[in-house]
Amino acid sequence: MRNSYTVTMPEEPPAFPGLHKELRPGRTSMPGSLVVSTFVGLLLNKTKNSKTVQGLAGLRNLGNTCFMNSILQCLSNTKELRDYCLQNQYMRDLNSNSRMHTALMAEFAKLIQLLWTSSPNEAVSPSEFKTQIQRYAPRFVGYNQQDAQEFLRFLLDGLHSEVNRVLVRPRSNLDNLDHLPDDEKGRQMWRKYQEREDSRIGDLFVGQLKSSLTCSECGYCSTAFDPFWDLSLPIAKKSYSEVTLLDCMRLFTKEDVLDGEEKPTCCRCKTRTRCTKKFSIQRFPKILVLHLKRFSEARIRTSKLTTFISFQLKDLDLREFAAQSCNHAIYNLYAVSNHSGTTMGGHYTAYCKSPVSGEWHTFNDSRVTPMSSSHVRSSDAYLLFYELASPSSRM
């Protein structure tokens, strides 16, 4: 909370001290990472058959760090990312050429391991992780309240850079692809992106957005394809019925007119003309993060929209927003980052669905409590985490 205070407490040792350190050579010839992976796997399999569910540890508030705790709990319940950390798969992808020399990814994985090996209702300190994220992004130095979406973007970018499979980026290729059909152009642009940016983090969170610009004078339509880590949705306004998430998606993708000072230069007319612009989704990511734009876009937030937005927990169908024919764009919700309060003083929490038990819990810093799925929707919802449903699960 903005008006909270800092409590300095001694660090508690991890529940399993050997889990996060290099295993000393012994008589066994098993690699250390395999020992850890096997140990964590046995632990998680055991919890599936018991009444005790792991992943329910809280995070201490270090002083206005509720924004960080909320996002960390949402990521902790992202199943494939959790497994990537728990099974130490990230270690084979570590890129020593990154600016932070893999320290951020290592601390993030250590924290995820602590959250999933600590006893329920324990409170884990994220202080070592905070040290690394503020080294990567100095804007998070100190204990001021921060925006959760901005934190998520910086964190995912940092993790991606440290496990980027591309060790040496090729030189930028400025080939003109405008002569290609849109779908082929999109594939080529995606290939060029992955030649430079290719990580397990990106495999999960990155999609591709198509932007179409149509000139009102000559009718020429130019297209651009850009990667995205999340989508920031404007909040639709209705006076006669409730606002739905699909309303916000339709507002985001609706055709806009660019005129006056916003006139772009038409590639064919070679002059500034009135154009229409439209977004559509060329590639849907495995994990889709939807950011509800509740705060004004001014440099200093002056207002917050508290509009209740009805969103689906299951079978969110986004096929109408696809740039091309698509049969695989159905999503299920598994986490929500909430912001309560005002722009002057607010608090972040998280609602997360356990990838092990399927039950929902409220994560409020160090406090973790069970909740009903009927309470997941609220006017505090700020970031929605959706997982792409497998085709077999929708049969």
Short mmCIF file of C-alpha atoms in Angstrom, two decimals, residues 187-366:
data_model
loop_
_atom_site.label_atom_id
_atom_site.label_comp_id
_atom_site.label_asym_id
_atom_site.label_seq_id
_atom_site.Cartn_x
_atom_site.Cartn_y
_atom_site.Cartn_z
CA ARG A 187 5.26 -15.29 -41.27
CA GLN A 188 8.42 -13.67 -42.64
CA MET A 189 8.27 -10.88 -40.05
CA TRP A 190 7.81 -13.46 -37.29
CA ARG A 191 10.80 -15.43 -38.56
CA LYS A 192 12.92 -12.26 -38.58
CA TYR A 193 11.83 -11.50 -35.02
CA GLN A 194 12.74 -14.97 -33.80
CA GLU A 195 16.16 -14.76 -35.44
CA ARG A 196 16.90 -12.10 -32.83
CA GLU A 197 14.52 -12.84 -29.96
CA ASP A 198 13.93 -16.49 -29.12
CA SER A 199 13.36 -17.68 -25.56
CA ARG A 200 11.07 -19.88 -23.51
CA ILE A 201 9.63 -16.70 -21.99
CA GLY A 202 8.80 -15.44 -25.48
CA ASP A 203 7.39 -18.84 -26.45
CA LEU A 204 4.78 -18.34 -23.76
CA PHE A 205 3.95 -14.64 -23.74
CA VAL A 206 4.66 -13.15 -27.18
CA GLY A 207 2.02 -12.82 -29.88
CA GLN A 208 1.95 -10.91 -33.15
CA LEU A 209 -0.26 -7.91 -33.89
CA LYS A 210 -1.27 -6.85 -37.39
CA SER A 211 -1.83 -3.16 -38.14
CA SER A 212 -3.62 -2.22 -41.36
CA LEU A 213 -3.52 1.34 -42.72
CA THR A 214 -5.85 2.18 -45.62
CA CYS A 215 -5.54 5.41 -47.60
CA SER A 216 -8.86 7.16 -48.28
CA GLU A 217 -7.49 8.71 -51.47
CA CYS A 218 -6.07 5.76 -53.42
CA GLY A 219 -7.37 2.84 -51.35
CA TYR A 220 -3.90 1.36 -50.84
CA CYS A 221 -3.63 -0.77 -47.69
CA SER A 222 -0.25 -1.10 -46.00
CA THR A 223 0.31 -3.63 -43.24
CA ALA A 224 2.76 -3.92 -40.38
CA PHE A 225 3.36 -6.86 -38.04
CA ASP A 226 4.71 -6.32 -34.54
CA PRO A 227 5.32 -8.62 -31.55
CA PHE A 228 3.38 -7.92 -28.35
CA TRP A 229 3.78 -9.10 -24.75
CA ASP A 230 0.37 -7.88 -23.63
CA LEU A 231 -2.57 -5.92 -25.03
CA SER A 232 -3.67 -2.66 -23.40
CA LEU A 233 -7.43 -2.42 -23.82
CA PRO A 234 -9.41 0.81 -23.61
CA ILE A 235 -12.45 0.49 -21.39
CA ALA A 236 -15.68 0.69 -23.33
CA LYS A 237 -18.38 2.96 -21.98
CA LYS A 238 -22.03 1.98 -21.82
CA SER A 239 -24.93 3.59 -20.03
CA TYR A 240 -27.49 0.93 -20.70
CA SER A 241 -25.81 -2.40 -19.90
CA GLU A 242 -22.71 -3.90 -18.34
CA VAL A 243 -19.36 -3.63 -20.07
CA THR A 244 -17.82 -6.93 -21.16
CA LEU A 245 -14.24 -7.84 -21.97
CA LEU A 246 -15.30 -8.46 -25.57
CA ASP A 247 -16.61 -4.88 -25.70
CA CYS A 248 -13.11 -3.70 -24.76
CA MET A 249 -11.50 -5.99 -27.34
CA ARG A 250 -13.85 -4.66 -30.03
CA LEU A 251 -13.00 -1.09 -29.06
CA PHE A 252 -9.28 -1.93 -29.29
CA THR A 253 -9.64 -3.47 -32.76
CA LYS A 254 -12.24 -1.11 -34.23
CA GLU A 255 -11.33 0.96 -37.29
CA ASP A 256 -10.03 4.42 -36.37
CA VAL A 257 -9.83 7.44 -38.65
CA LEU A 258 -6.48 9.26 -38.75
CA ASP A 259 -7.04 12.83 -39.90
CA GLY A 260 -5.74 16.34 -39.26
CA GLU A 261 -2.41 16.30 -37.44
CA GLU A 262 -2.61 12.49 -37.24
CA LYS A 263 -2.56 12.05 -41.03
CA PRO A 264 0.11 9.51 -42.02
CA THR A 265 2.01 9.52 -45.31
CA CYS A 266 0.56 7.10 -47.84
CA CYS A 267 3.22 4.80 -49.35
CA ARG A 268 1.61 5.09 -52.78
CA CYS A 269 0.40 8.72 -52.83
CA LYS A 270 3.67 9.90 -51.22
CA THR A 271 1.74 12.54 -49.33
CA ARG A 272 -0.09 12.86 -46.03
CA THR A 273 -3.66 11.64 -46.44
CA ARG A 274 -6.67 10.75 -44.36
CA CYS A 275 -6.41 7.05 -43.49
CA THR A 276 -8.16 4.40 -41.47
CA LYS A 277 -6.23 2.16 -39.08
CA LYS A 278 -7.25 -1.20 -37.67
CA PHE A 279 -5.64 -3.80 -35.40
CA SER A 280 -6.10 -7.56 -35.56
CA ILE A 281 -4.22 -10.49 -34.03
CA GLN A 282 -1.98 -12.39 -36.43
CA ARG A 283 -0.59 -14.85 -33.86
CA PHE A 284 -2.20 -15.69 -30.54
CA PRO A 285 0.24 -16.34 -27.67
CA LYS A 286 0.01 -19.28 -25.29
CA ILE A 287 -0.37 -16.84 -22.40
CA LEU A 288 -2.43 -13.77 -23.20
CA VAL A 289 -2.14 -10.86 -20.77
CA LEU A 290 -4.90 -8.28 -21.12
CA HIS A 291 -4.28 -4.90 -19.49
CA LEU A 292 -7.41 -2.91 -18.66
CA LYS A 293 -6.55 0.77 -19.05
CA ARG A 294 -8.07 2.03 -15.83
CA PHE A 295 -5.62 4.91 -15.37
CA SER A 296 -5.36 8.08 -17.40
CA GLU A 297 -2.46 8.23 -19.82
CA ALA A 298 -1.09 11.45 -18.37
CA ARG A 299 2.44 11.32 -17.00
CA ILE A 300 1.02 11.69 -13.50
CA ARG A 301 -2.05 9.54 -13.03
CA THR A 302 -4.94 11.82 -12.21
CA SER A 303 -7.93 9.53 -12.51
CA LYS A 304 -8.94 5.91 -12.38
CA LEU A 305 -11.88 4.17 -14.02
CA THR A 306 -13.64 1.78 -11.65
CA THR A 307 -15.97 0.38 -14.32
CA PHE A 308 -16.99 -3.20 -13.64
CA ILE A 309 -15.97 -5.33 -16.61
CA SER A 310 -17.51 -8.74 -17.03
CA PHE A 311 -14.93 -11.24 -18.24
CA GLN A 312 -15.11 -14.95 -18.87
CA LEU A 313 -13.31 -17.44 -16.67
CA LYS A 314 -13.60 -20.19 -19.26
CA ASP A 315 -13.83 -20.45 -23.04
CA LEU A 316 -13.07 -16.85 -23.94
CA ASP A 317 -13.48 -16.96 -27.73
CA LEU A 318 -11.28 -14.42 -29.52
CA ARG A 319 -11.53 -15.81 -33.04
CA GLU A 320 -13.41 -12.74 -34.29
CA PHE A 321 -10.25 -10.68 -33.69
CA ALA A 322 -7.97 -12.94 -35.74
CA ALA A 323 -6.31 -11.45 -38.82
CA GLN A 324 -6.77 -14.75 -40.65
CA SER A 325 -8.98 -17.78 -40.32
CA CYS A 326 -8.23 -19.26 -36.91
CA ASN A 327 -9.72 -22.18 -34.98
CA HIS A 328 -7.39 -22.00 -31.98
CA ALA A 329 -8.09 -18.82 -30.02
CA ILE A 330 -10.04 -20.03 -26.98
CA TYR A 331 -8.66 -19.00 -23.59
CA ASN A 332 -9.19 -19.86 -19.92
CA LEU A 333 -8.49 -17.42 -17.10
CA TYR A 334 -6.03 -18.46 -14.40
CA ALA A 335 -4.89 -15.24 -12.69
CA VAL A 336 -5.90 -11.63 -12.09
CA SER A 337 -3.83 -8.74 -10.76
CA ASN A 338 -6.16 -6.36 -8.93
CA HIS A 339 -5.75 -2.71 -7.96
CA SER A 340 -8.00 -1.31 -5.25
CA GLY A 341 -8.12 2.28 -4.04
CA THR A 342 -7.32 5.46 -5.91
CA THR A 343 -4.41 6.97 -7.80
CA MET A 344 -3.27 8.65 -4.58
CA GLY A 345 -3.17 5.50 -2.49
CA GLY A 346 -3.93 1.99 -3.67
CA HIS A 347 -3.11 -1.65 -3.08
CA TYR A 348 -2.44 -4.61 -5.36
CA THR A 349 -3.58 -8.19 -4.78
CA ALA A 350 -3.81 -11.28 -6.97
CA TYR A 351 -6.44 -13.93 -7.58
CA CYS A 352 -4.85 -17.13 -8.86
CA LYS A 353 -6.08 -20.56 -9.87
CA SER A 354 -3.69 -23.27 -8.76
CA PRO A 355 -2.30 -25.32 -11.68
CA VAL A 356 -2.23 -28.28 -9.27
CA SER A 357 -5.60 -28.20 -7.49
CA GLY A 358 -7.62 -25.98 -9.84
CA GLU A 359 -8.81 -23.99 -6.81
CA TRP A 360 -8.80 -20.19 -6.63
CA HIS A 361 -6.97 -18.27 -3.87
CA THR A 362 -6.50 -14.64 -2.91
CA PHE A 363 -2.87 -13.56 -2.58
CA ASN A 364 -2.64 -10.42 -0.45
CA ASP A 365 1.08 -10.02 0.24
CA SER A 366 1.84 -12.51 3.04
#
